[in-house]
Amino acid sequence: MQVLDERHCIIKTPEVIDYLHRCALSEPSLAAVVTDLQPNPQEWGSSALHFAAHLRATGEPVLVKLNVEPGQLWWTRALAREYPALIPHVYAAGKRVANEALGWVVWEIVENGLHPGWHGREFDMLLEAGVAFQRVARTLAPAAQAAGVLGELRVADLAADLERGVQRDAPGPAALVLERVLDDWEWVNSVCEPTICHGDLHMANALCREHPPGGTALLIDYHPTLMPWAYEPAKPEILNADPARAGCRNLVAREAAIRARHGMSVPAAAALARLQAIVLGWWAVQAWAYIGGSPDPAWRDPAVWRAENEAYIAAAAAA
């Protein structure tokens, strides 16, 4: 039975879900850990199929994620073994269920995400966890490279995304941002240390057990990638920028402050300001490539979305 589509996402028809449920139930290494395994598809988990279950040893409810790609499975095992405080607890993991080569992880259920009502503390938690990931990734890098599970942001891929944004009529001088990308990329890399980052750092990929003022963010859905470190915090700023949202601005500069506290490299103030403007502009154009001008109003007001992205793109073009 075909269970994956062309994007390597599980085909979530009733027939496929029933088949994969039976495969999971018959996998000895999974059955040894959990019981009461039932399909529990999540609207936020487009590539994977999730199951509700209970730990066989304690009865504690857990979440089983099926179709964890090999790179993410490698990093999950490595992080759970070496740096477990960075992610939710991992009870077990494997590379297949029955005859299907689909990775799986048995996760702790963490109910809380990062809440927009925390007056900006949620952004600090996200950035602190992102820098913690960078520090951890340094130590895991040699093994990850040997295993072939480390991505790299390339200027050709960035330029292709920017071109798609221009083609979708991103507001402001997006064409100029695209035109300058090769020169800007060279400059960015001259002032911003390439660093192994989470790879997809944003609010939906962080959880927490404890609300502020305490607590730390736990990271999920990482795709570790070597990139200029400032590129990563620009994404959550673009996805959340709103005059009504407390604490959503200057995330690149705020991450720089966290890195400096840990003795990591940061550019001088003048270069940091220009760096922040450029990478925010890149992400504004890229976000337009992915989302366009009509975001779900339940998520972002379309007028605010356009105005914010136009301002970021204009600032990048002027940097």
C-alpha positions as MATLAB code, in Angstrom:
seq = 'MQVLDERHCIIKTPEVIDYLHRCALSEPSLAAVVTDLQPNPQEWGSSALHFAAHLRATGEPVLVKLNVEPGQLWWTRALAREYPALIPHVYAAGKRVANEALGWVVWEIVENGLHPGWHGREFDMLLEAGVAFQRVARTLAPAAQAAGVLGELRVADLAADLERGVQRDAPGPAALVLERVLDDWEWVNSVCEPTICHGDLHMANALCREHPPGGTALLIDYHPTLMPWAYEPAKPEILNADPARAGCRNLVAREAAIRARHGMSVPAAAALARLQAIVLGWWAVQAWAYIGGSPDPAWRDPAVWRAENEAYIAAAAAA';
ca = [
       0.000    0.000    0.000;
       1.260    3.500   -0.813;
       1.398    5.424    2.444;
       3.416    8.522    1.453;
       2.691   11.210   -1.126;
       5.249   12.958   -3.348;
       6.191   15.299   -0.476;
       6.909   12.319    1.773;
       3.824   13.101    3.864;
       1.540   10.343    5.109;
      -1.594    9.985    2.995;
      -4.237   10.339    5.674;
      -7.075    8.367    4.166;
      -9.014    6.036    6.474;
      -7.482    3.050    4.692;
      -3.890    4.229    5.177;
      -4.500    5.251    8.784;
      -6.015    1.836    9.556;
      -3.122    0.054    7.835;
      -0.462    2.064    9.687;
      -2.324    1.547   12.946;
      -2.072   -2.202   12.412;
       1.608   -1.875   11.508;
       2.278    0.088   14.694;
       0.379   -2.402   16.840;
       2.463   -5.255   15.408;
       5.857   -3.553   15.925;
       7.439   -5.324   18.925;
       9.778   -2.481   19.912;
       6.845   -0.067   20.101;
       4.448   -2.511   21.735;
       7.013   -3.117   24.460;
       6.761    0.541   25.487;
       3.139    1.613   24.941;
      -0.368    0.269   25.143;
      -3.829    1.551   24.105;
      -2.401    2.853   20.812;
      -5.047    4.788   18.863;
      -4.797    7.100   15.826;
      -4.930   10.743   16.846;
      -4.297   12.841   13.698;
      -3.214   16.411   14.423;
      -4.047   19.325   12.144;
      -0.594   20.808   12.806;
       1.282   17.630   11.874;
       0.975   17.571    8.100;
       3.782   15.109    7.314;
       3.337   12.721   10.242;
       0.603   10.570   11.717;
       0.160   10.850   15.478;
      -1.204    8.299   17.903;
      -2.445    8.597   21.461;
      -1.130    5.898   23.789;
      -0.150    5.113   27.379;
       3.182    3.986   28.737;
       3.023    0.301   29.510;
       5.115    0.746   32.655;
       3.252    3.635   34.311;
       0.007    4.291   32.423;
       1.122    7.851   31.668;
      -0.438    9.263   28.451;
       2.054    9.821   25.635;
       2.131   10.925   22.006;
       3.531    8.672   19.288;
       4.721   10.397   16.126;
       5.045    8.251   13.015;
       6.991    9.245    9.883;
       9.884   10.991   11.578;
      12.409   11.536    8.805;
      15.859    9.963    9.332;
      17.722   13.193   10.052;
      15.244   14.330   12.666;
      15.234   10.856   14.196;
      19.046   10.944   14.490;
      18.965   14.355   16.180;
      16.112   13.321   18.480;
      18.053   10.326   19.712;
      21.253   12.343   20.110;
      19.537   15.172   21.981;
      17.590   12.783   24.214;
      20.823   11.002   25.084;
      23.181   13.961   25.502;
      21.018   17.063   26.167;
      17.562   15.916   27.307;
      16.643   19.260   28.923;
      16.348   20.859   25.483;
      13.398   18.772   24.228;
      10.322   16.992   25.631;
      11.123   13.630   27.185;
      11.687   10.826   24.672;
      10.583    7.405   25.942;
      11.509    5.392   22.863;
      12.276    5.733   19.166;
      12.664    3.462   16.176;
      13.258    3.345   12.444;
      10.313    1.254   11.266;
       6.925   -0.216   12.097;
       6.392   -3.756   10.798;
       7.371   -3.677    7.115;
       7.233    0.113    6.729;
      10.467    2.096    7.000;
       8.882    4.966    8.910;
      10.667    6.479   11.887;
       8.750    6.949   15.126;
       9.169    8.616   18.497;
       7.251    8.188   21.756;
       7.050   11.692   23.221;
       6.072   13.175   26.529;
       2.881   15.194   26.180;
       3.617   18.854   26.944;
       0.346   20.772   26.948;
       1.639   24.350   26.882;
       2.898   26.310   23.923;
       4.428   29.782   24.096;
       1.556   32.149   24.791;
       1.131   35.574   23.115;
      -0.161   37.000   26.381;
       3.197   36.711   28.138;
       4.189   40.310   27.289;
       7.147   39.333   25.139;
       8.624   36.775   27.527;
       7.578   34.092   25.029;
      10.034   35.515   22.482;
      12.857   35.543   25.020;
      12.121   31.902   25.861;
      12.198   30.988   22.170;
      15.485   32.817   21.553;
      17.119   31.383   24.671;
      16.203   27.872   23.557;
      17.447   28.605   20.052;
      20.850   29.696   21.356;
      20.968   26.671   23.653;
      20.395   24.514   20.586;
      23.276   26.249   18.790;
      25.629   25.547   21.676;
      24.585   21.897   21.849;
      24.803   21.462   18.084;
      28.462   22.459   18.126;
      29.309   19.362   20.114;
      27.139   17.068   17.979;
      28.308   18.507   14.648;
      31.111   16.023   13.860;
      28.848   13.013   14.410;
      25.974   14.661   12.522;
      28.211   15.424    9.545;
      29.479   11.846    9.524;
      25.887   10.592    9.577;
      24.856   12.959    6.774;
      22.133   14.627    8.835;
      23.206   18.259    8.732;
      21.650   20.750    6.322;
      23.128   23.975    4.995;
      21.435   27.175    3.878;
      22.739   28.041    0.410;
      22.399   31.366   -1.302;
      20.920   29.697   -4.397;
      18.032   28.344   -2.317;
      17.533   31.707   -0.625;
      17.496   33.470   -3.992;
      14.939   30.997   -5.350;
      12.641   31.695   -2.399;
      13.058   35.445   -2.840;
      12.225   35.118   -6.526;
       9.013   33.269   -5.665;
       8.118   36.082   -3.291;
       8.677   38.669   -6.017;
       6.566   36.604   -8.407;
       3.749   36.615   -5.830;
       3.912   40.422   -5.704;
       5.533   40.869   -2.315;
       4.963   44.507   -1.284;
       7.598   47.203   -1.407;
      10.976   46.984   -3.188;
      11.180   43.186   -3.052;
      12.793   43.062   -6.485;
      15.691   45.142   -5.158;
      16.135   42.772   -2.208;
      16.367   39.919   -4.717;
      18.730   41.850   -6.981;
      21.140   42.450   -4.087;
      20.990   38.997   -2.537;
      24.397   37.761   -3.723;
      26.234   40.844   -2.470;
      24.216   40.951    0.742;
      24.798   37.234    1.348;
      28.551   37.717    1.080;
      28.454   40.640    3.504;
      26.161   38.852    5.957;
      28.521   35.893    6.110;
      31.464   38.223    6.694;
      29.931   39.652    9.891;
      27.691   36.807   11.084;
      29.201   33.475   12.081;
      27.733   30.454   10.269;
      26.186   28.358   13.025;
      24.241   25.119   13.242;
      20.753   26.310   14.162;
      17.421   24.635   14.899;
      16.421   25.234   11.287;
      12.739   26.062   11.783;
      12.535   28.186   14.919;
       9.093   29.678   15.502;
       6.331   29.638   18.092;
       4.675   26.439   16.867;
       7.925   24.516   17.334;
       8.364   25.286   21.025;
       6.564   24.020   24.129;
       6.939   24.627   27.854;
       6.042   22.848   31.051;
       6.024   25.960   33.237;
       4.566   29.415   32.621;
       6.671   32.565   33.079;
       8.337   34.048   34.978;
       9.991   30.638   35.299;
      10.255   27.913   32.729;
      12.180   27.282   29.556;
      11.103   26.462   26.024;
      11.392   22.873   24.785;
      12.122   22.549   21.085;
      10.471   20.208   18.582;
      10.521   19.679   14.794;
      14.151   20.723   14.395;
      15.904   20.530   11.032;
      19.471   21.438   12.022;
      21.014   23.676    9.409;
      24.277   25.566    9.062;
      23.385   29.210    8.418;
      24.334   32.750    9.413;
      22.857   32.661   12.925;
      20.933   35.945   12.486;
      18.815   34.410    9.739;
      16.992   32.182   12.224;
      15.446   34.701   14.686;
      14.249   36.818   11.765;
      11.614   34.201   10.924;
       9.607   34.352   14.180;
       9.705   38.158   14.051;
       8.217   38.239   10.556;
       5.575   35.650   11.468;
       4.471   37.615   14.557;
       5.175   41.293   13.806;
       2.172   43.365   14.810;
       1.891   46.776   16.497;
      -0.394   45.161   19.059;
       2.039   42.336   19.936;
       4.322   43.013   22.878;
       7.954   42.058   22.518;
       7.900   40.967   18.884;
      10.597   43.360   17.581;
      14.395   43.310   17.344;
      14.689   39.552   17.762;
      18.021   39.414   15.933;
      19.547   41.996   18.272;
      18.024   40.243   21.293;
      19.490   36.920   20.207;
      22.839   38.658   19.755;
      22.679   39.721   23.412;
      21.997   36.136   24.489;
      24.882   34.857   22.368;
      27.193   37.478   23.848;
      26.301   36.355   27.379;
      27.474   32.889   26.408;
      30.717   34.112   24.878;
      29.545   33.531   21.300;
      30.420   35.853   18.452;
      28.253   38.869   17.582;
      28.915   41.791   15.230;
      29.546   45.349   16.318;
      26.483   47.542   16.850;
      26.491   49.257   13.440;
      26.924   45.994   11.575;
      24.270   44.331   13.748;
      21.680   46.962   12.806;
      22.307   46.444    9.091;
      22.432   42.659    9.508;
      19.067   42.668   11.252;
      17.466   44.774    8.525;
      18.751   42.512    5.741;
      17.723   39.172    7.212;
      14.302   40.497    8.242;
      13.783   41.661    4.670;
      14.781   38.267    3.345;
      12.227   36.574    5.578;
       9.512   39.090    4.723;
       9.880   38.274    1.031;
      10.117   34.547    1.736;
       7.021   34.619    3.929;
       5.163   36.250    1.070;
       6.364   33.457   -1.209;
       4.856   30.862    1.138;
       1.748   32.671    2.384;
       0.974   35.467   -0.077;
      -1.177   38.456    0.690;
      -4.192   36.653    2.146;
      -3.232   34.974    5.429;
      -5.891   33.306    7.519;
      -7.557   36.264    9.331;
      -7.742   34.134   12.464;
      -3.936   34.150   12.436;
      -2.969   37.555   11.002;
      -4.955   40.591    9.917;
      -4.256   40.850    6.153;
      -3.815   44.639    6.266;
      -1.332   44.429    9.136;
       0.445   41.538    7.423;
       0.924   43.600    4.258;
       1.990   46.749    6.063;
       4.508   44.953    8.266;
       6.095   43.013    5.423;
       6.272   46.102    3.228;
       8.078   47.992    5.983;
      10.591   45.199    6.559;
      11.264   44.854    2.832;
      11.766   48.603    2.450;
      14.209   48.631    5.373;
      16.216   45.786    3.850;
      16.384   47.530    0.480;
      17.687   50.672    2.194;
      20.230   48.871    4.402;
];
